[in-house]
mmCIF file of C-alpha atoms in Angstrom:
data_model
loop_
_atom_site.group_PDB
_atom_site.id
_atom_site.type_symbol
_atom_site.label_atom_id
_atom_site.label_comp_id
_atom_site.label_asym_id
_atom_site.label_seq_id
_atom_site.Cartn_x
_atom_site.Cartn_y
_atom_site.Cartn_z
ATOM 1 C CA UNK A 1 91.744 130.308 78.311
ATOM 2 C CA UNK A 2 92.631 130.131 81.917
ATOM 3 C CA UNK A 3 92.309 126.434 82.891
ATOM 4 C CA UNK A 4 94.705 125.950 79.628
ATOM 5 C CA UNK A 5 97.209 128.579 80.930
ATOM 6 C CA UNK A 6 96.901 126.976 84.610
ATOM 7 C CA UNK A 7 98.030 123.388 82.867
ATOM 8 C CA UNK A 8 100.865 125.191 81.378
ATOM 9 C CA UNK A 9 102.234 126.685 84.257
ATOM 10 C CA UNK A 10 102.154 123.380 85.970
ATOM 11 C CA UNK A 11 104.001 121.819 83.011
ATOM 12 C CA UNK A 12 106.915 124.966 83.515
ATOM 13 C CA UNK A 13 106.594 123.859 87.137
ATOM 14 C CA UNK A 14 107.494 120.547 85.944
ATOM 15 C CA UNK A 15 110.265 121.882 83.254
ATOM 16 C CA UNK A 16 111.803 124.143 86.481
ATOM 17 C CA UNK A 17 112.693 120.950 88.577
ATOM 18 C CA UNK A 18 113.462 118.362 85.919
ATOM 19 C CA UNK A 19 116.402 117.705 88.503
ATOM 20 C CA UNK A 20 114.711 117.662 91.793
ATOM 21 C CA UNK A 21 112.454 114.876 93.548
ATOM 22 C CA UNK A 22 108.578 116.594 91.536
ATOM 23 C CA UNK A 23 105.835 116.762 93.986
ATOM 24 C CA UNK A 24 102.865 115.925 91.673
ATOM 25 C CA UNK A 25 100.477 116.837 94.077
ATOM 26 C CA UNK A 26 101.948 120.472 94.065
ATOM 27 C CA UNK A 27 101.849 120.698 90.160
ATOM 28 C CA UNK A 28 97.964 119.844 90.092
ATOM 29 C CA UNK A 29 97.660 122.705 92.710
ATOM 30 C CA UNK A 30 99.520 125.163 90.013
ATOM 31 C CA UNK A 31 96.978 123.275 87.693
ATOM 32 C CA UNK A 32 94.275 124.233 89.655
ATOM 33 C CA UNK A 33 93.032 121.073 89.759
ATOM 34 C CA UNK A 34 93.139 117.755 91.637
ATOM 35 C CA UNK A 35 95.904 114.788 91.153
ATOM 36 C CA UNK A 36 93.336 112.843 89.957
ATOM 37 C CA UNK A 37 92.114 114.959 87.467
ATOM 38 C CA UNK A 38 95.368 115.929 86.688
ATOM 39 C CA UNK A 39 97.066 112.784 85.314
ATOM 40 C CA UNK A 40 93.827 112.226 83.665
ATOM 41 C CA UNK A 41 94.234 115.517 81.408
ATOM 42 C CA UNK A 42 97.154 115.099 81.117
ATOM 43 C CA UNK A 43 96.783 111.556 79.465
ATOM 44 C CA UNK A 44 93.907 113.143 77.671
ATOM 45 C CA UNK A 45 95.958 116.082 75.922
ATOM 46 C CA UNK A 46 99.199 114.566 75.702
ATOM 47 C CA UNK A 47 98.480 110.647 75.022
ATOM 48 C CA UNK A 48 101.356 109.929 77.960
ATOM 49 C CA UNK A 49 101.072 109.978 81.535
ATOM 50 C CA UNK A 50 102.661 112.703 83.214
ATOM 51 C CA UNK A 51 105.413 110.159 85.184
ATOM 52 C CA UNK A 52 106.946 108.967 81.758
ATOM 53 C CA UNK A 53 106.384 112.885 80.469
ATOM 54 C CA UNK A 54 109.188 113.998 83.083
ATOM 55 C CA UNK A 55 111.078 110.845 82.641
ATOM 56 C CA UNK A 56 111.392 111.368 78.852
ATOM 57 C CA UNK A 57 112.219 115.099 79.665
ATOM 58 C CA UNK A 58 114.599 114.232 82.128
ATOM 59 C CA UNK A 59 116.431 111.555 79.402
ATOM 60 C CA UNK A 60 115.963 114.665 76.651
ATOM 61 C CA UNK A 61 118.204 116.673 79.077
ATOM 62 C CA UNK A 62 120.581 114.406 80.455
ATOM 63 C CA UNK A 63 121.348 113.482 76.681
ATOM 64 C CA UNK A 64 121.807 117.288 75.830
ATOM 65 C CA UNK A 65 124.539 117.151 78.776
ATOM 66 C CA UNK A 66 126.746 114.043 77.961
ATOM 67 C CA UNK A 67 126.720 115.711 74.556
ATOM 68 C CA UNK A 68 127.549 119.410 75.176
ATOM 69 C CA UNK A 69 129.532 118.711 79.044
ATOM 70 C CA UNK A 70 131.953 116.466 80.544
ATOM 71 C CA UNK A 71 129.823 115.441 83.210
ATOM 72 C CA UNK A 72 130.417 112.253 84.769
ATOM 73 C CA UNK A 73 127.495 109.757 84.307
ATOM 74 C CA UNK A 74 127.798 109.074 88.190
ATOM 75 C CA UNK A 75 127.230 113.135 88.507
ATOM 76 C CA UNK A 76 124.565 112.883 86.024
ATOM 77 C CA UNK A 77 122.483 109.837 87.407
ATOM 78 C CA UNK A 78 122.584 111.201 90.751
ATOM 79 C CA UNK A 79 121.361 114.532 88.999
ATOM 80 C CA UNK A 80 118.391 113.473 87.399
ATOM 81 C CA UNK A 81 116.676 111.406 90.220
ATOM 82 C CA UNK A 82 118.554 108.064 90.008
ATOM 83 C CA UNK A 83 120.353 105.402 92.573
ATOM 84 C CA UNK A 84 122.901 104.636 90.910
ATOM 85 C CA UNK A 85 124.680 104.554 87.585
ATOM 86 C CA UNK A 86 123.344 101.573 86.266
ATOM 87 C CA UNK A 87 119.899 101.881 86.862
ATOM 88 C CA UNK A 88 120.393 105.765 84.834
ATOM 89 C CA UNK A 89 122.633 103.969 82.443
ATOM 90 C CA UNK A 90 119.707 101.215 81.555
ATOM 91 C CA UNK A 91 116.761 104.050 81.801
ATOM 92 C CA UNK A 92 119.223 106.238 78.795
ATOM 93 C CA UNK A 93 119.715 103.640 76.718
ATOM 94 C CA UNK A 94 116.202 102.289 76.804
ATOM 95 C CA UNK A 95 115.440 105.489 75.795
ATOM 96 C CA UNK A 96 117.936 106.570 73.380
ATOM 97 C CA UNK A 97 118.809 103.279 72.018
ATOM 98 C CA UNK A 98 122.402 103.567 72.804
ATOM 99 C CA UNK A 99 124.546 103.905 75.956
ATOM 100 C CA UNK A 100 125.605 107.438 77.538
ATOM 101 C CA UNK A 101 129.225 106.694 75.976
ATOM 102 C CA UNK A 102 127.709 106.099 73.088
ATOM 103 C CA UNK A 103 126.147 109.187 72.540
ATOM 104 C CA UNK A 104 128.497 111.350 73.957
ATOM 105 C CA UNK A 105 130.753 109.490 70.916
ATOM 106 C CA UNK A 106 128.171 109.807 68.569
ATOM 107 C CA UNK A 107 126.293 113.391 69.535
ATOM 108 C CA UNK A 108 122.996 111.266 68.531
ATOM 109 C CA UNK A 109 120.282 111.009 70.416
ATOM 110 C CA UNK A 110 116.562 111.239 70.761
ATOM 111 C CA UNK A 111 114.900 114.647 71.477
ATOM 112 C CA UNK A 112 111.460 114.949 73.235
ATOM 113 C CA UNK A 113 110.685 118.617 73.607
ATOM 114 C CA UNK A 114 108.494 120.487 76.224
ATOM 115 C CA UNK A 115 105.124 120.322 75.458
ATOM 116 C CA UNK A 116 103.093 123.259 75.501
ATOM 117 C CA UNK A 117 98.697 122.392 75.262
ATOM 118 C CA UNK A 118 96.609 124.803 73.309
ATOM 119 C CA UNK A 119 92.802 124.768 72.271
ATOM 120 C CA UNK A 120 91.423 125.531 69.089
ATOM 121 C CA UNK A 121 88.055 125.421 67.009
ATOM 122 C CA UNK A 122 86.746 122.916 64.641
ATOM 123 C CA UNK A 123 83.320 122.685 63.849
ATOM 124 C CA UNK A 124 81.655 123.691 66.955
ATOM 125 C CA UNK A 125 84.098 121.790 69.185
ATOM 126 C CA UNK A 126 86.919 122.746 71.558
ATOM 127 C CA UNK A 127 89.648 120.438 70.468
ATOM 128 C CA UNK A 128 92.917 119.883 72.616
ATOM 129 C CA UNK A 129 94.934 118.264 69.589
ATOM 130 C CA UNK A 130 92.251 116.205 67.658
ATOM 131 C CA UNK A 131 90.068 114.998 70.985
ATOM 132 C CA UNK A 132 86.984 117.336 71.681
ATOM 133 C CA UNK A 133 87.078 118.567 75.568
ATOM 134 C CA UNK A 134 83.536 120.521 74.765
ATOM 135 C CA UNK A 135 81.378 120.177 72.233
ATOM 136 C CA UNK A 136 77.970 121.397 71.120
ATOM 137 C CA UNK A 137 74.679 118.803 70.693
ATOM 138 C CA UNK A 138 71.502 119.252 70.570
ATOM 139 C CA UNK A 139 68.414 117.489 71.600
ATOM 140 C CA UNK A 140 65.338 117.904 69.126
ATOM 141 C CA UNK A 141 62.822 114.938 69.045
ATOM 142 C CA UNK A 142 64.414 113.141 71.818
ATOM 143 C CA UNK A 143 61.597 110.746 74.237
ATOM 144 C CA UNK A 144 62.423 109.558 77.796
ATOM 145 C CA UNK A 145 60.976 107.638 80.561
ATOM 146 C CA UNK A 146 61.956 109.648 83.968
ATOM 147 C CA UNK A 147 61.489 108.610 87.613
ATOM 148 C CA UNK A 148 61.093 111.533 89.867
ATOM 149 C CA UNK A 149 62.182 111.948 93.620
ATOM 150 C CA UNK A 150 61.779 114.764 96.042
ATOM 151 C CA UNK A 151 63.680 113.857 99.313
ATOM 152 C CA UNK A 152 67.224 114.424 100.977
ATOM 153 C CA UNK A 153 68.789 111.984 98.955
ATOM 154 C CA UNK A 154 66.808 112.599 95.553
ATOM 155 C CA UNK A 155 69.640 111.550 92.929
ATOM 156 C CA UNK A 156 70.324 108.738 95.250
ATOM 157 C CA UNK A 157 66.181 107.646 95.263
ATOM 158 C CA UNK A 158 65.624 108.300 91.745
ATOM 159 C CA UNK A 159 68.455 106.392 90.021
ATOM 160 C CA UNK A 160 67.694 103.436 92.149
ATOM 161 C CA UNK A 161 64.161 103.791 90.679
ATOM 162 C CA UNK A 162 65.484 103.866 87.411
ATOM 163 C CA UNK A 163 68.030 100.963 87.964
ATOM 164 C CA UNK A 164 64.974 98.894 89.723
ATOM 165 C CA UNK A 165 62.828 98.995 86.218
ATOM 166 C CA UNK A 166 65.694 98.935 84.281
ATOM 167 C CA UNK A 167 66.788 95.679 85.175
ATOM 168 C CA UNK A 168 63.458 94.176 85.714
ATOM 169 C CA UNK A 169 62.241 95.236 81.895
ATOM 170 C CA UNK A 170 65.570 95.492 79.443
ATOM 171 C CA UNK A 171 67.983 93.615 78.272
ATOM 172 C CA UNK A 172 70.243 95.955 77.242
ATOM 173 C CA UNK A 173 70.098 98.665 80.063
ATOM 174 C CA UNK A 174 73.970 98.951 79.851
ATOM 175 C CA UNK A 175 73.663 100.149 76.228
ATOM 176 C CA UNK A 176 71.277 103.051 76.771
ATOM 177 C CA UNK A 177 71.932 106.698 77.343
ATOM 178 C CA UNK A 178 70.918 108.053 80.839
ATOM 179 C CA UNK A 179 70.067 111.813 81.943
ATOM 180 C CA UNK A 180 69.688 113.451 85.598
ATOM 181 C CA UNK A 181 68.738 117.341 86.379
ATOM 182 C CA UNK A 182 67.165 118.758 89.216
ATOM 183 C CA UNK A 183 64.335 121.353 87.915
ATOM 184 C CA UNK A 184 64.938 123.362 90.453
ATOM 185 C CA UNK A 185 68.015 123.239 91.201
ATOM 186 C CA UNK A 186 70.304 121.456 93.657
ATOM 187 C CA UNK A 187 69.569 123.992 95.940
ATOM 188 C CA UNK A 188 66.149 126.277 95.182
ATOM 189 C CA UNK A 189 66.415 129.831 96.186
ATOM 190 C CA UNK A 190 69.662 128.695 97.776
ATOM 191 C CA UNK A 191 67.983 127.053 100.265
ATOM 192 C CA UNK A 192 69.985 125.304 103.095
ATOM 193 C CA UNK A 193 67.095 122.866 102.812
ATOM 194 C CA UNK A 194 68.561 119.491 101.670
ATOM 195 C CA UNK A 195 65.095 118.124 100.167
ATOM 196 C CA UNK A 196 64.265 119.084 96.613
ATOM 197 C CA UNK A 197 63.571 117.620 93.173
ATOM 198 C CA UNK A 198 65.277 115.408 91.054
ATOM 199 C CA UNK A 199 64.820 113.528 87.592
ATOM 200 C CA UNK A 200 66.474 110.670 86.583
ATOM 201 C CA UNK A 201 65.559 109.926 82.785
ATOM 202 C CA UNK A 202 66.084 107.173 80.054
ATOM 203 C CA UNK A 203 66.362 108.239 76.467
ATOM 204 C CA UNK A 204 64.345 105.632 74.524
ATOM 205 C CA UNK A 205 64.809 104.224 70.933
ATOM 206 C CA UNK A 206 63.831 105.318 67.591
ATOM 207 C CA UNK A 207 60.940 102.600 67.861
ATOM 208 C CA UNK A 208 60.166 103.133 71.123
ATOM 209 C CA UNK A 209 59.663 107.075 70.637
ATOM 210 C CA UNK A 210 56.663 106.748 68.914
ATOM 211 C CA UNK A 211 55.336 104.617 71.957
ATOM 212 C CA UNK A 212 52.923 106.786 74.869
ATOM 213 C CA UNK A 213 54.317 104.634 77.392
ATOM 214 C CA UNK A 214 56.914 101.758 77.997
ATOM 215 C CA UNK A 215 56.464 98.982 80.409
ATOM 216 C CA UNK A 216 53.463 100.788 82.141
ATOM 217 C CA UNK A 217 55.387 104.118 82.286
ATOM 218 C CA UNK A 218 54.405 107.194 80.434
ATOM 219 C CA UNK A 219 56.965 108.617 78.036
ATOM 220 C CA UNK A 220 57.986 112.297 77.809
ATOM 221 C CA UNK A 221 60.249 114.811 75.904
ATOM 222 C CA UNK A 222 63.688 115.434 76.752
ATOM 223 C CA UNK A 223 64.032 119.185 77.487
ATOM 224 C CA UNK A 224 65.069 120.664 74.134
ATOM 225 C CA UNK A 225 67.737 122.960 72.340
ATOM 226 C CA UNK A 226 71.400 123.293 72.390
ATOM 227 C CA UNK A 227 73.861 122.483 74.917
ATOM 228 C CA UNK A 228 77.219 122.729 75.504
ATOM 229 C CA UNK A 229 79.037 119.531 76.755
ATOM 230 C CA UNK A 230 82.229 118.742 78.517
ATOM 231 C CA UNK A 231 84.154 115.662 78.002
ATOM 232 C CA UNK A 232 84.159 113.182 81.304
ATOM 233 C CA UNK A 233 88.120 113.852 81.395
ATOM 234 C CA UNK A 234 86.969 117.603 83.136
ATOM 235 C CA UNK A 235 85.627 115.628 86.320
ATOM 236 C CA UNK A 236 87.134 116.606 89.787
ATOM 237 C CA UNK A 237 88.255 114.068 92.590
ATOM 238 C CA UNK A 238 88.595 114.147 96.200
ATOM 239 C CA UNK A 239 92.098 114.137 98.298
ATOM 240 C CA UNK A 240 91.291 109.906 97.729
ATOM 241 C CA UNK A 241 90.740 109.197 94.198
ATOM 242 C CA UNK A 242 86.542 109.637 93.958
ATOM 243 C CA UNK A 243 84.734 111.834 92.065
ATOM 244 C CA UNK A 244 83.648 115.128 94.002
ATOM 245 C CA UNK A 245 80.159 115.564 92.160
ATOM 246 C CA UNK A 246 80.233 119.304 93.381
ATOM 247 C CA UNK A 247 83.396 120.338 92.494
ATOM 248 C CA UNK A 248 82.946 118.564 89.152
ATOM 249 C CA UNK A 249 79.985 120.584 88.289
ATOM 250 C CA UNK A 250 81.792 123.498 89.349
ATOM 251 C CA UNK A 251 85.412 123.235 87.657
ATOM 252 C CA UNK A 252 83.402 121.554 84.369
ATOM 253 C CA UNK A 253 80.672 124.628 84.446
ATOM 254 C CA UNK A 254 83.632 126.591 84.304
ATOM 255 C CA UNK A 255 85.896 125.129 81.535
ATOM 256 C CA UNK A 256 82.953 124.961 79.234
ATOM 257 C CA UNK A 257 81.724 128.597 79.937
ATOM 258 C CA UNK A 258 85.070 129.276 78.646
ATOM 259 C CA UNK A 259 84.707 127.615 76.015
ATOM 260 C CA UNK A 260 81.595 128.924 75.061
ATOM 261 C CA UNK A 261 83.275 132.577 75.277
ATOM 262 C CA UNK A 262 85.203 131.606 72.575
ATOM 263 C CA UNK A 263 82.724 130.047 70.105
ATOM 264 C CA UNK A 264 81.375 133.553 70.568
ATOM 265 C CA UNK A 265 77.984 133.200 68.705
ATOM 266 C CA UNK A 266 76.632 131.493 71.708
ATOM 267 C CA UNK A 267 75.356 132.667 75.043
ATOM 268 C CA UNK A 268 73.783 130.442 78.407
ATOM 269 C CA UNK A 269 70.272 129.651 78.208
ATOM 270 C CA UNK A 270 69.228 128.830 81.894
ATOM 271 C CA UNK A 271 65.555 130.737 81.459
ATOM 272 C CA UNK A 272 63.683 127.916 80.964
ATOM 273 C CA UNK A 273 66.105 124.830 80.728
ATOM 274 C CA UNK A 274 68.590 123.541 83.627
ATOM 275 C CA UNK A 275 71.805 121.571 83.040
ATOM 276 C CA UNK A 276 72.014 118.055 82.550
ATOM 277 C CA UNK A 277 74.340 115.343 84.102
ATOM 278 C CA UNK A 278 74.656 112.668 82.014
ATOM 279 C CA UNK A 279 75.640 109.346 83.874
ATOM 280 C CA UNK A 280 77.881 106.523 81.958
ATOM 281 C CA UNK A 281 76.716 103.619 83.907
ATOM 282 C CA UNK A 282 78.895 100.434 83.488
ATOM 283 C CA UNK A 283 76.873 97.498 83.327
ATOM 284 C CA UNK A 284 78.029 96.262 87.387
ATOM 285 C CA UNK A 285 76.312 99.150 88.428
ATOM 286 C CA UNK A 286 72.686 97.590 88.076
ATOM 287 C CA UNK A 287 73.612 94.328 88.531
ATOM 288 C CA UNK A 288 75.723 94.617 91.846
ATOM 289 C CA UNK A 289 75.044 94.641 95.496
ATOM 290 C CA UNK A 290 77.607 97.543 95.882
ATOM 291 C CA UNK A 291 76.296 99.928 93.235
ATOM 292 C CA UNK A 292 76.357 102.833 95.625
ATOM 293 C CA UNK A 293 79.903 102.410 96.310
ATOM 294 C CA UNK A 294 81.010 102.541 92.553
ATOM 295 C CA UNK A 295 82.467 105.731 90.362
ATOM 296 C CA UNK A 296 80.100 106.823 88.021
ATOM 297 C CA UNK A 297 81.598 109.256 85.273
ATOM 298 C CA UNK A 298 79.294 112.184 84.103
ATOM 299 C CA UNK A 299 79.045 114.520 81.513
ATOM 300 C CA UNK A 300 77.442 118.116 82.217
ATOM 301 C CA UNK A 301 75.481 119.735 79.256
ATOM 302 C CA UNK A 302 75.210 123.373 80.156
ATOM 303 C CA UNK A 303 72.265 125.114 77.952
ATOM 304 C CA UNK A 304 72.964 127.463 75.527
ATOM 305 C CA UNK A 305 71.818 129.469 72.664
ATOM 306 C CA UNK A 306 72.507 131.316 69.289
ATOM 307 C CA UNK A 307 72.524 134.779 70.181
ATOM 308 C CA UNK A 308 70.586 137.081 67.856
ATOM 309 C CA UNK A 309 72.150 139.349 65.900
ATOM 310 C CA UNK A 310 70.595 142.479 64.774
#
């Protein structure tokens, strides 16, 4: 899949300049991606961040030439990014668990080899190593209560409708599962028009499905069928750290269309459903006067469908 071969270029990137100052923001442009995003899959696939990747790399190496060179540790410290010999000399033997001299004595020491990432299938998820990146769910039975909002600032309106009621009527608002879409799209008929539709929704409780309303609002289905859903690690950031809610949608729509390629038996089902967004609220968000200001991390369900066979 490309976005998988895009990490693994920047990771040869990375293996290319082992001895050279690495600009990271240059290997999440091979990535394809944003920094941000970047060291966040990265930590996601590889269960390291991507500064003590190269330094690990860089001690793999540096071992590999006290054992099979002469080189002088001076040379070799200056080589591999370091001031001075005894800084390198205290980074190798954390490492390695015994000096340069030592090893070179020896010819022990510990190897950490290039990692490579690859994707495979296990029950209807994309798995990078054991950690689903897409997966499929569906929605069957599933009752909401939604708070609608046509304006320029719909998501904005809405989810301060829902936060509003939230707060006023639960206890445990934090703990509940939360859903936006716009019906219509973001941007109907591709309309430079900013106004349009959006839902913010509320799944409700076993007990509280069988309710007609909650608190004085009417309850309603969740739109139904299968979806395909990317992991929050697939959101894209801005040039200063916060989540670019277009580009996210974008670059996520995109990994998980890929993905869905691959399940094969599957095919987009945007004729009568729309994404979702689903928002992980922390619990400051309803509680604090800065709850505009805050990173919100969302999931997108993309629709989707057994295809038919004949």
């Amino acid at each position: 899949m490309e976005w998988i071969n895009k990490m693994n270029e920047a990771l040869k990137f990375i293996e290319n300049h082992l001895n050279c100052k690495i600009d990271y923001c240059e290997v999440a442009q091979i990535g394809c991606c944003s920094l941000t995003r970047f060291q966040r899959m990265f930590i996601f696939m590889a269960d390291i961040t991507i500064s003590e990747y190269v330094r690990f790399r860089r001690m793999s190496e540096a071992a590999k030439e006290v054992v099979e060179s002469d080189i002088k540790i001076y040379d070799l410290a200056f080589k591999y990014g370091y001031e001075s010999p005894e800084s390198f000399t205290r980074a190798f033997q954390g490492f390695h668990g015994n000096s340069p001299s030592g090893v070179r004595k020896s010819g022990q020491y510990k190897i950490f080899k290039p990692i490579v990432f690859s994707a495979h299938l296990f029950q209807d998820c994309m798995l990078m190593g054991d950690k689903p990146v897409v997966r499929i769910e569906e929605i069957t039975e599933e009752t909401a209560i939604i708070f609608c909002a046509k304006s320029d600032t719909p998501e904005k309106d809405a989810w301060n409708k829902m936060r509003r009621w939230a707060t006023k009527n639960l206890n445990d608002y934090s703990a509940r599962r939360y859903f936006g879409y716009a019906p219509m799209g973001h941007h109907p008929n591709n309309s430079s028009d900013n106004e349009h539709e959006y839902i913010s929704t509320m799944l409700l409780t076993n007990d509280e499905s069988h309710d007609t309303s909650i608190f004085d609002l009417n309850t309603t289905s969740m739109p139904r069928g299968l979806f395909l859903v990317g992991d929050v690690v697939l959101n894209e950031f801005d040039e200063d750290g916060n989540i670019d809610i277009g580009e996210s949608m974008k670059s996520s729509s995109q990994v998980i269309y890929q993905c869905m390629l691959e399940l094969k038996d599957y095919e987009l089902d945007f004729d009568n459903r729309t994404y979702l967004e689903e928002h992980l609220f922390p619990r400051e968000w309803f509680i604090e006067e800065n709850h505009e200001s805050m990173q919100i991390e969302r999931k997108f369900w993309l629709p989707i469908r057994k295809i038919m066979k004949t």
